[in-house]
Backbone as JSON Lines, residues from 0, in Angstrom:
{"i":0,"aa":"X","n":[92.14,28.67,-64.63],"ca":[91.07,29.65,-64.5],"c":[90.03,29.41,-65.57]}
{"i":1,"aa":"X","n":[88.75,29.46,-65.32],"ca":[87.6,29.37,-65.99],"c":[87.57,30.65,-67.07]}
{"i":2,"aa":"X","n":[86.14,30.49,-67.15],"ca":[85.26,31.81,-67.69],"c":[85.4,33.03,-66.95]}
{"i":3,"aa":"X","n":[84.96,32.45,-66.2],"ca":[84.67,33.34,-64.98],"c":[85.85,34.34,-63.96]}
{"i":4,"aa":"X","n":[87.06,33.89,-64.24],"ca":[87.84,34.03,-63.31],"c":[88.5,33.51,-62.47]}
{"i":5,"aa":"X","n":[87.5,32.77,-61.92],"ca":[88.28,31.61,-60.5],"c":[88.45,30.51,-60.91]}
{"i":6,"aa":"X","n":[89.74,30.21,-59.83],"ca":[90.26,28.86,-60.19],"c":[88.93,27.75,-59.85]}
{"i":7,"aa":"X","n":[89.01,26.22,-60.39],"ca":[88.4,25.77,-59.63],"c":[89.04,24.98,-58.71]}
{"i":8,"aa":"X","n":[88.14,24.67,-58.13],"ca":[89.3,23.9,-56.56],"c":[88.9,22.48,-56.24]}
{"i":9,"aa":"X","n":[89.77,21.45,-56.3],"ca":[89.76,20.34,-56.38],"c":[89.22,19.51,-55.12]}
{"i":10,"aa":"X","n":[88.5,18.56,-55.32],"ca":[87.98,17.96,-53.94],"c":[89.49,17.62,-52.86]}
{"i":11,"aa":"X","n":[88.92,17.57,-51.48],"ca":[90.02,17.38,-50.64],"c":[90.31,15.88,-50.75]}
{"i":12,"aa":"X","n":[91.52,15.8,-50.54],"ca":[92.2,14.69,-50.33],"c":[91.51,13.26,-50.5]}
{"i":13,"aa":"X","n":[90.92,13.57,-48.92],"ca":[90.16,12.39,-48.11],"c":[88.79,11.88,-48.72]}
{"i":14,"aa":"X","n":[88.69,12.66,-49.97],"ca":[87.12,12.41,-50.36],"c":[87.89,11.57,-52.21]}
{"i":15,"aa":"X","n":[89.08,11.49,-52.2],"ca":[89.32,11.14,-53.45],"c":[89.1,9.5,-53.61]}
{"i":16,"aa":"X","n":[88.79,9.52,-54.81],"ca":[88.16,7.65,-55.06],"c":[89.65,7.15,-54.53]}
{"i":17,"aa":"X","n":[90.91,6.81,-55.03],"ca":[91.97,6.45,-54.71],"c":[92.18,6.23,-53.39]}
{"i":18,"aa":"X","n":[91.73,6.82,-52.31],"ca":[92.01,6.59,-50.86],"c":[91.08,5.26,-50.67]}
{"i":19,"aa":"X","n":[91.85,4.12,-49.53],"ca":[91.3,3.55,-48.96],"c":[89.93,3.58,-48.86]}
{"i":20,"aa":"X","n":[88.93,2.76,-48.45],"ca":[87.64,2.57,-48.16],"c":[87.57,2.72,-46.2]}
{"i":21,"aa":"X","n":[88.7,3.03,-45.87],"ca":[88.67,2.63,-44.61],"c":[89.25,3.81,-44.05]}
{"i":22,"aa":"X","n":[89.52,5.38,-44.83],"ca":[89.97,5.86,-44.66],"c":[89.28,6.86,-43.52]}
{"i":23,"aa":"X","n":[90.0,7.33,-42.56],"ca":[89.2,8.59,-41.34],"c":[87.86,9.28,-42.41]}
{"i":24,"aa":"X","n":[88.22,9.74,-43.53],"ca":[87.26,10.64,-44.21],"c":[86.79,10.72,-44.96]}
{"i":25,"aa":"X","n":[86.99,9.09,-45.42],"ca":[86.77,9.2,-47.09],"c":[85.25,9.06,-47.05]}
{"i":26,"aa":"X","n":[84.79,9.07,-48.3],"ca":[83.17,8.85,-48.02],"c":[82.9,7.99,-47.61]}
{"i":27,"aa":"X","n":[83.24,6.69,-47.44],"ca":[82.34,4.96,-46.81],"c":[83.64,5.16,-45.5]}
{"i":28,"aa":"X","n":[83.92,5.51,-45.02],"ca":[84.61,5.23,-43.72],"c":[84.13,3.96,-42.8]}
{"i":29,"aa":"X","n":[84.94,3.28,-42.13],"ca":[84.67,2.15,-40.81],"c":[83.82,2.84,-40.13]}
{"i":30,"aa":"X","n":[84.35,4.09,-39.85],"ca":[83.69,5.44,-38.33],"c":[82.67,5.65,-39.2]}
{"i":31,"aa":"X","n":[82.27,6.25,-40.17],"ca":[80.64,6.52,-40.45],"c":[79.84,5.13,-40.52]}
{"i":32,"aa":"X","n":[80.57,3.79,-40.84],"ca":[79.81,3.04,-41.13],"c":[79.22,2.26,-39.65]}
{"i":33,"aa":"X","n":[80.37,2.48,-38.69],"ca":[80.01,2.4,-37.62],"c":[78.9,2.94,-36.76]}
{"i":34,"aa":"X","n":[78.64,4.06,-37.01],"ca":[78.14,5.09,-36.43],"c":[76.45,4.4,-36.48]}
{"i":35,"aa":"X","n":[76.23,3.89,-37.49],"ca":[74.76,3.5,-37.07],"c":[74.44,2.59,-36.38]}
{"i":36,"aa":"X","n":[75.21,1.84,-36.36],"ca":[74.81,0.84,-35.26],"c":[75.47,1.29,-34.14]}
{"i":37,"aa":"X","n":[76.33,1.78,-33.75],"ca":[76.03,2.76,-32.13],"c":[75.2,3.17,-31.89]}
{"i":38,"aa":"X","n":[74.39,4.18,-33.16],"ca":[73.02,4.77,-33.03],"c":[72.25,3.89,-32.29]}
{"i":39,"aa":"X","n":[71.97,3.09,-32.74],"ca":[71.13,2.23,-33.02],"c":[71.28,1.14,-31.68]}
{"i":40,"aa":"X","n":[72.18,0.75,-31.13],"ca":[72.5,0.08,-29.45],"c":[72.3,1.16,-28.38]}
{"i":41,"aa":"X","n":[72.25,2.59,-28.85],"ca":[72.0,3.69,-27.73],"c":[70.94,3.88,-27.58]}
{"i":42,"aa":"X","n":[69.73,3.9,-28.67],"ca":[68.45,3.38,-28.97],"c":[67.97,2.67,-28.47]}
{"i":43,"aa":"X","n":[68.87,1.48,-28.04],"ca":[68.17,0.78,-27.69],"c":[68.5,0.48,-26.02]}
{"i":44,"aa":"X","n":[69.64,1.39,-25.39],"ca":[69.7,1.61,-24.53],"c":[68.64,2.61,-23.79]}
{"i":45,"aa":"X","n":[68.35,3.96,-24.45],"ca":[67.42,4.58,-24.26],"c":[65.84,3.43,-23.87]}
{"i":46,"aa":"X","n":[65.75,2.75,-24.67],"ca":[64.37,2.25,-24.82],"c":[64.11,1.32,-23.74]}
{"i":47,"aa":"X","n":[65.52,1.2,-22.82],"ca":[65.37,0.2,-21.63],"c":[66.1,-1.07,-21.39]}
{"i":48,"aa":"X","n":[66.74,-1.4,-23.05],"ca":[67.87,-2.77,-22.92],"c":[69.56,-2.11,-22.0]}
{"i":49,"aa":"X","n":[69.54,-2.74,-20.71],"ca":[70.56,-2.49,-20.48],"c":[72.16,-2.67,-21.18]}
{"i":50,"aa":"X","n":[72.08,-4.29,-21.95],"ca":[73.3,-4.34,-22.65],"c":[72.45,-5.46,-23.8]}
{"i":51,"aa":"X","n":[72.32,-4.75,-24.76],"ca":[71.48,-4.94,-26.0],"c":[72.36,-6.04,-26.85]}
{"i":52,"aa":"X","n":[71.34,-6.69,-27.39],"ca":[71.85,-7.6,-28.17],"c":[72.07,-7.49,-29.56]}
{"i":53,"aa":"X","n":[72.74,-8.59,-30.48],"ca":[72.75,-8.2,-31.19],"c":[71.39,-8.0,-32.26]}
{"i":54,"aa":"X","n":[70.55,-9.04,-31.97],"ca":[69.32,-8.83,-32.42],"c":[68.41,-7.9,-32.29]}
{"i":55,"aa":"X","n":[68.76,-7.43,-30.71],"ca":[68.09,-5.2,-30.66],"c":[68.36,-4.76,-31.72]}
{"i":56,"aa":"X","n":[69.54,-4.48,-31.76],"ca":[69.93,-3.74,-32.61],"c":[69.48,-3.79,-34.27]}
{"i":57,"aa":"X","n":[70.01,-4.92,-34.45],"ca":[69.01,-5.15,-35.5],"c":[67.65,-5.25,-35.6]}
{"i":58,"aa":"X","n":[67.06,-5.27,-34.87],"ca":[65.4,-5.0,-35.25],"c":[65.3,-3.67,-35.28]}
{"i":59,"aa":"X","n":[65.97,-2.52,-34.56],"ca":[66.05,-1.09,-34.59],"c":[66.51,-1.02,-36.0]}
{"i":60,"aa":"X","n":[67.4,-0.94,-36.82],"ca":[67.88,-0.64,-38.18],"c":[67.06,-1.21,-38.96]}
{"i":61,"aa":"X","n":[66.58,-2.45,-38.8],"ca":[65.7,-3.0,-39.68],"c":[64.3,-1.95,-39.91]}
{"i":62,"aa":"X","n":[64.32,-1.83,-38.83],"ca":[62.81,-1.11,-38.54],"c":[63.13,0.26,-39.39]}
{"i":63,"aa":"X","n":[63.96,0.78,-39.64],"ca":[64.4,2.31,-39.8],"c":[64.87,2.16,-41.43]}
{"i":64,"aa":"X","n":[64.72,0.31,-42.35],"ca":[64.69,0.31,-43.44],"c":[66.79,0.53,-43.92]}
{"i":65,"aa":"X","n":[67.45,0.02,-42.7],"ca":[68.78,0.54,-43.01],"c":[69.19,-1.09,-43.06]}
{"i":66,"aa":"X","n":[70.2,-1.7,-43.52],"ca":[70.43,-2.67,-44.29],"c":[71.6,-2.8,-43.13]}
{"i":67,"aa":"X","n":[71.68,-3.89,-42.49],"ca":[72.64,-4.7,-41.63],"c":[73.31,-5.42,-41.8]}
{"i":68,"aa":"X","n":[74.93,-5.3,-41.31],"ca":[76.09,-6.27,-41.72],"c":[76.44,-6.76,-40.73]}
{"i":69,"aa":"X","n":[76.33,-7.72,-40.32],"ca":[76.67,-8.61,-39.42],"c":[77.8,-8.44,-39.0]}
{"i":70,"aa":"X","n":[79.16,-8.28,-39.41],"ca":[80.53,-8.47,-38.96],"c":[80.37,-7.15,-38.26]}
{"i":71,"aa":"X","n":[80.12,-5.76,-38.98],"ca":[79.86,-4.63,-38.34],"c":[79.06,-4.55,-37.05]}
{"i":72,"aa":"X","n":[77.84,-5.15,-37.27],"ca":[77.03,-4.99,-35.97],"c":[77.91,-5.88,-34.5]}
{"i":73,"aa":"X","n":[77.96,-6.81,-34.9],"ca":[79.17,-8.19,-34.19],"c":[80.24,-7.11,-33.43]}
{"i":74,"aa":"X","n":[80.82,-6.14,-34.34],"ca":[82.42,-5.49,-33.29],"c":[81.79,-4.6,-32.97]}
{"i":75,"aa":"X","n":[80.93,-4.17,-32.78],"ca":[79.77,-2.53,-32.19],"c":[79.55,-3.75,-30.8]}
{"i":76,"aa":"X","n":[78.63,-4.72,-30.9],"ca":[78.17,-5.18,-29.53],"c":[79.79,-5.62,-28.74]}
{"i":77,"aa":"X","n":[80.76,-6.52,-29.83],"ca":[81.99,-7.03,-28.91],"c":[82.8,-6.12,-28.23]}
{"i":78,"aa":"X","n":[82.5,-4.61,-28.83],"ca":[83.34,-3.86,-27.85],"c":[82.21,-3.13,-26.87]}
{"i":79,"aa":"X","n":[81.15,-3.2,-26.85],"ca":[80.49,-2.64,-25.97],"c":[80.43,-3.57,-24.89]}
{"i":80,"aa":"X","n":[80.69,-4.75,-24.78],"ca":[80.74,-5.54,-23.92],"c":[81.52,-5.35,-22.77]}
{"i":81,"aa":"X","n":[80.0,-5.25,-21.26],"ca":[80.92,-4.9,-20.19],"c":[81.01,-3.6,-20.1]}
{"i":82,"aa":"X","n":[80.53,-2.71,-21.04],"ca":[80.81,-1.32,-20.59],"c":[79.11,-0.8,-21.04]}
{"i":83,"aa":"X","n":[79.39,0.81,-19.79],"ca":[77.97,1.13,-19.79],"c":[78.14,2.2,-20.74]}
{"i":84,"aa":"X","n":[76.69,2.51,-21.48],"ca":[76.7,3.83,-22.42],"c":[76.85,4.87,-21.8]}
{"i":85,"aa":"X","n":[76.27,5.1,-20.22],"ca":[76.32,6.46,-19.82],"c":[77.32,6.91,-19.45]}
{"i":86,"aa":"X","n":[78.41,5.91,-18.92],"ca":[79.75,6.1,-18.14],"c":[80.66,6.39,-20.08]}
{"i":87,"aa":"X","n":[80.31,5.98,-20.38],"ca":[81.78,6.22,-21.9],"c":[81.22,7.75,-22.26]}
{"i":88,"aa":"X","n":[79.51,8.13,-22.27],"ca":[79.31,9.88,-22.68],"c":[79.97,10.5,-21.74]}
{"i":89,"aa":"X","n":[80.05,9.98,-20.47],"ca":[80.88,10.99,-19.52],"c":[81.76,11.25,-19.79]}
{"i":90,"aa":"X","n":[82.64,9.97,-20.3],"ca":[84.11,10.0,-20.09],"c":[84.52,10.69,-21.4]}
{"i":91,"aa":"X","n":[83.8,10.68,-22.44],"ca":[84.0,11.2,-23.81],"c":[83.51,12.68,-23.94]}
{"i":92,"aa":"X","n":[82.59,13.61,-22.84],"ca":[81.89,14.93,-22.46],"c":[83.26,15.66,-21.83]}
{"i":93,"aa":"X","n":[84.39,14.58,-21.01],"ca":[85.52,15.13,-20.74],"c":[86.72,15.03,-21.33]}
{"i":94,"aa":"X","n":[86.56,14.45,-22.72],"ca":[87.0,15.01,-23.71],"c":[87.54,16.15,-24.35]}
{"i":95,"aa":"X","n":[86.07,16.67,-24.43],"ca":[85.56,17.78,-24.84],"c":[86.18,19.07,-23.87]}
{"i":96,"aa":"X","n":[86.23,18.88,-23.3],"ca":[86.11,19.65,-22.3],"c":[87.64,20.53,-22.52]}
{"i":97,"aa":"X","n":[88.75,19.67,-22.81],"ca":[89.94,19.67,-23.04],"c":[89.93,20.86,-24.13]}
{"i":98,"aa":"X","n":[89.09,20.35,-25.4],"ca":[89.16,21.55,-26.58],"c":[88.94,22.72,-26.3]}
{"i":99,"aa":"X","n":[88.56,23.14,-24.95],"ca":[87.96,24.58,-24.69],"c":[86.32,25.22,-25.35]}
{"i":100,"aa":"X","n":[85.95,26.37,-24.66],"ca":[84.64,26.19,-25.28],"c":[84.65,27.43,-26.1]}
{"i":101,"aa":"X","n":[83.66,28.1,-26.71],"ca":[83.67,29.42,-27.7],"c":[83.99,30.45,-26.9]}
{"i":102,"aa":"X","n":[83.99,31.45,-28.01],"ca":[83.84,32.84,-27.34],"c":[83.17,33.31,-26.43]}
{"i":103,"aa":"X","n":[83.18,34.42,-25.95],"ca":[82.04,35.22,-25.2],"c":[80.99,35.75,-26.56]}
{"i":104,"aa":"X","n":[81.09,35.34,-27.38],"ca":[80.07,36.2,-28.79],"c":[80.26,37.54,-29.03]}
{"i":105,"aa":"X","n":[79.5,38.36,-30.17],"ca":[80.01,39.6,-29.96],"c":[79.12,40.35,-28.88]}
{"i":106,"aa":"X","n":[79.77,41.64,-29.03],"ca":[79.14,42.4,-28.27],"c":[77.35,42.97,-28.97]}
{"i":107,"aa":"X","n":[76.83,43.71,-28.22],"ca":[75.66,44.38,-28.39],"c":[75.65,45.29,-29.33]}
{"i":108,"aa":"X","n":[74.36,45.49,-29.87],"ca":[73.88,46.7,-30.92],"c":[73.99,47.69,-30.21]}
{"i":109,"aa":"X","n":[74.24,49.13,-30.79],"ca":[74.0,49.82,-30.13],"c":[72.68,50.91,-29.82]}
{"i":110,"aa":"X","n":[72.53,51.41,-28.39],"ca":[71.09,51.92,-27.94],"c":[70.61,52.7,-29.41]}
{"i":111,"aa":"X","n":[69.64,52.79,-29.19],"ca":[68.61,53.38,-30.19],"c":[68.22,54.68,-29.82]}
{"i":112,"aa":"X","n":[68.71,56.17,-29.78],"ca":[67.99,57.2,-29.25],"c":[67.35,57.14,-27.92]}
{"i":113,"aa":"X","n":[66.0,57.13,-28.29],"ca":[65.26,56.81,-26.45],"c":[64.89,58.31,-26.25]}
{"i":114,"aa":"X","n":[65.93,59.37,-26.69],"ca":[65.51,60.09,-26.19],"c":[64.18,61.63,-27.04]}
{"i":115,"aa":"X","n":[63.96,62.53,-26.49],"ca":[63.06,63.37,-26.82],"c":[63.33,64.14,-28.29]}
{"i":116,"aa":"X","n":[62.78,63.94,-29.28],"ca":[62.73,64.56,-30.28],"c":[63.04,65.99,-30.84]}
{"i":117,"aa":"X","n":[63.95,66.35,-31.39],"ca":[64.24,67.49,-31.61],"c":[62.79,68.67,-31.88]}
{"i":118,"aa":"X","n":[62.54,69.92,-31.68],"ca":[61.12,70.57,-32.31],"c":[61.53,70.75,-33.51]}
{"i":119,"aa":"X","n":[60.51,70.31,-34.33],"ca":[60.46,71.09,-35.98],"c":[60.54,71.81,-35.98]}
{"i":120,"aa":"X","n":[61.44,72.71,-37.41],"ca":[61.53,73.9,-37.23],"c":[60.61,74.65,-38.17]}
């Protein structure tokens, strides 16, 4: 306990220097490091390349000032190979679907008067 009272509370696990570099959560993860160059092939799917190369892609990151690794960009296109972007959002939207969705939210405020004013007395 501090000054103050409260304990302080230690970073989680997955964010500790000691974990892997490759870890689901750690800060430099494969999956975050991945993630931009998916960005970045969907980009360039959007923009009209049906099955983008690896050089799309890289001119997209380049362009956006983000620094490209070849081996990374290389297993982003080798597994996209042969498969379409729109068919894997489907198949990954039914995913989702599985987790269930929110609440109904809460309910309503309640009415406000409305009605005729008592007479002063």
């Amino acid at each position: 306990f501090g000054s103050s009272g409260r304990r302080a509370l230690a970073p989680p696990a997955c964010l500790s220097r000691e974990k892997s570099l490759l870890a689901p959560c750690g800060p430099i993860s494969s999956v975050a490091m991945g993630m931009k160059y998916l960005a970045a092939y969907m980009m360039a799917v959007v923009g009209g390349k049906e099955s983008p190369t690896t050089e799309d892609v890289q001119a997209i990151l380049e362009a956006g000032g983000i620094e490209c690794e070849k081996e990374m960009l290389d297993r982003v296109i080798s597994n996209m190979e042969g498969k379409q972007v729109h068919e894997l959002i489907a198949a990954g939207s039914l995913k989702f679907a599985a987790c269930g969705g929110g609440g109904g939210g809460g309910g309503g405020g309640g009415g406000g008067g409305g009605g005729v004013a008592a007479p002063a007395a």
